[in-house]
């Protein structure tokens, strides 16, 4: 999604996930919209950047045979970031998550490992 793109990030991301046109009021858009809203207090990036990175990581995971629901992916990474008590860089959390999944770690275990890793930030503030 380009900086000059006027499409709502939730709609853009839902269209990427569906592989085509999606109506602005469809449930998939609403779920992504809610996920992006819940991400705002936990990540430094804008909704546009969150949508871009989610699409990239989602595509990489799908290539690895680990396709994930985009709204669920965002919500899961919000839970990881929330353990720190401070804003995180979404791209970094996504990259750590992808690296774990790419190396063969299952979804739930990868999220548990990330939460444990990020939780330590809170100890050192």
Coordinates of C-alpha atoms in Angstrom, one line a residue:
X1 CA 0.0 0.0 0.0
X2 CA 1.6 3.3 -1.1
X3 CA 1.7 6.4 1.1
X4 CA -0.5 8.1 -1.5
X5 CA -3.1 5.3 -1.7
X6 CA -6.5 6.5 -0.4
X7 CA -7.9 3.1 0.2
X8 CA -8.6 2.3 3.9
X9 CA -5.9 0.0 5.2
X10 CA -8.4 -2.6 6.5
X11 CA -10.2 -2.8 3.1
X12 CA -6.8 -3.0 1.3
X13 CA -5.6 -5.8 3.5
X14 CA -8.9 -7.7 3.3
X15 CA -8.7 -7.5 -0.5
X16 CA -5.1 -8.9 -0.4
X17 CA -6.2 -11.7 1.8
X18 CA -9.2 -12.5 -0.4
X19 CA -7.3 -12.1 -3.6
X20 CA -9.9 -9.8 -5.1
X21 CA -12.6 -7.3 -4.4
X22 CA -14.2 -7.1 -1.0
X23 CA -17.0 -4.8 0.1
X24 CA -16.2 -2.2 2.7
X25 CA -18.8 -3.6 5.2
X26 CA -17.9 -7.3 4.8
X27 CA -17.1 -9.2 8.0
X28 CA -13.4 -9.7 6.9
X29 CA -12.9 -5.9 6.7
X30 CA -14.6 -5.4 10.0
X31 CA -12.4 -7.9 11.7
X32 CA -9.2 -6.4 10.2
X33 CA -10.5 -2.9 11.1
X34 CA -10.9 -4.0 14.7
X35 CA -7.5 -5.7 14.8
X36 CA -5.8 -2.5 13.4
X37 CA -7.6 -0.4 16.0
X38 CA -6.4 -2.8 18.8
X39 CA -2.9 -2.6 17.5
X40 CA -2.6 1.2 17.7
X41 CA -1.7 1.4 21.4
X42 CA 1.0 -1.3 21.0
X43 CA 2.9 -0.5 17.8
X44 CA 4.7 2.6 16.5
X45 CA 3.6 2.2 12.9
X46 CA 0.5 3.6 11.2
X47 CA -2.4 1.4 10.1
X48 CA -1.0 1.6 6.5
X49 CA 2.3 0.2 7.6
X50 CA 0.7 -2.5 9.7
X51 CA -1.4 -3.5 6.7
X52 CA 1.7 -3.6 4.4
X53 CA 3.7 -5.7 6.8
X54 CA 0.8 -8.1 7.6
X55 CA 0.3 -8.7 3.9
X56 CA 4.0 -9.4 3.4
X57 CA 4.3 -11.8 6.4
X58 CA 1.0 -13.4 5.5
X59 CA 2.3 -14.1 2.0
X60 CA 5.6 -15.5 3.3
X61 CA 3.8 -17.7 5.7
X62 CA 1.4 -19.0 3.0
X63 CA 4.4 -19.8 0.8
X64 CA 5.7 -21.9 3.7
X65 CA 2.4 -23.7 4.0
X66 CA 1.3 -21.8 7.1
X67 CA -1.4 -19.4 5.8
X68 CA -3.0 -17.4 8.6
X69 CA -6.1 -15.2 8.9
X70 CA -4.8 -11.6 8.8
X71 CA -7.0 -10.3 11.6
X72 CA -6.0 -13.2 13.8
X73 CA -2.3 -12.6 13.0
X74 CA -2.5 -9.0 14.0
X75 CA -4.4 -9.8 17.2
X76 CA -1.9 -12.4 18.1
X77 CA 1.0 -10.1 17.7
X78 CA -0.8 -7.4 19.6
X79 CA -1.0 -9.9 22.5
X80 CA 2.8 -10.4 22.3
X81 CA 3.5 -6.7 22.2
X82 CA 1.1 -6.0 25.1
X83 CA 3.3 -8.1 27.4
X84 CA 6.0 -5.4 27.3
X85 CA 4.0 -2.5 28.5
X86 CA 5.5 -0.3 25.8
X87 CA 5.1 0.3 22.1
X88 CA 7.0 -2.0 19.8
X89 CA 8.0 -2.0 16.1
X90 CA 5.4 -4.2 14.3
X91 CA 7.9 -5.1 11.6
X92 CA 10.3 -6.4 14.1
X93 CA 7.7 -8.5 15.9
X94 CA 6.5 -9.8 12.5
X95 CA 10.0 -10.8 11.5
X96 CA 10.7 -12.7 14.7
X97 CA 7.4 -14.5 14.4
X98 CA 8.0 -15.4 10.7
X99 CA 11.6 -16.6 11.5
X100 CA 10.2 -19.0 14.2
X101 CA 7.4 -20.3 11.9
X102 CA 9.8 -20.6 9.0
X103 CA 12.1 -22.7 11.1
X104 CA 9.3 -25.1 11.9
X105 CA 8.0 -23.9 15.2
X106 CA 4.2 -24.2 15.4
X107 CA 1.9 -21.2 15.7
X108 CA 1.0 -21.4 19.4
X109 CA 4.6 -22.2 20.4
X110 CA 6.0 -19.4 18.3
X111 CA 3.6 -16.9 20.0
X112 CA 4.4 -18.3 23.4
X113 CA 8.2 -18.0 22.7
X114 CA 7.7 -14.4 21.5
X115 CA 5.7 -13.4 24.5
X116 CA 8.3 -14.8 26.8
X117 CA 11.1 -13.0 24.9
X118 CA 9.3 -9.6 24.8
X119 CA 8.1 -9.9 28.4
X120 CA 11.7 -9.6 29.5
X121 CA 11.8 -6.0 28.1
X122 CA 9.5 -5.1 31.0
X123 CA 12.0 -6.3 33.5
X124 CA 14.8 -4.1 32.2
X125 CA 12.9 -0.8 32.0

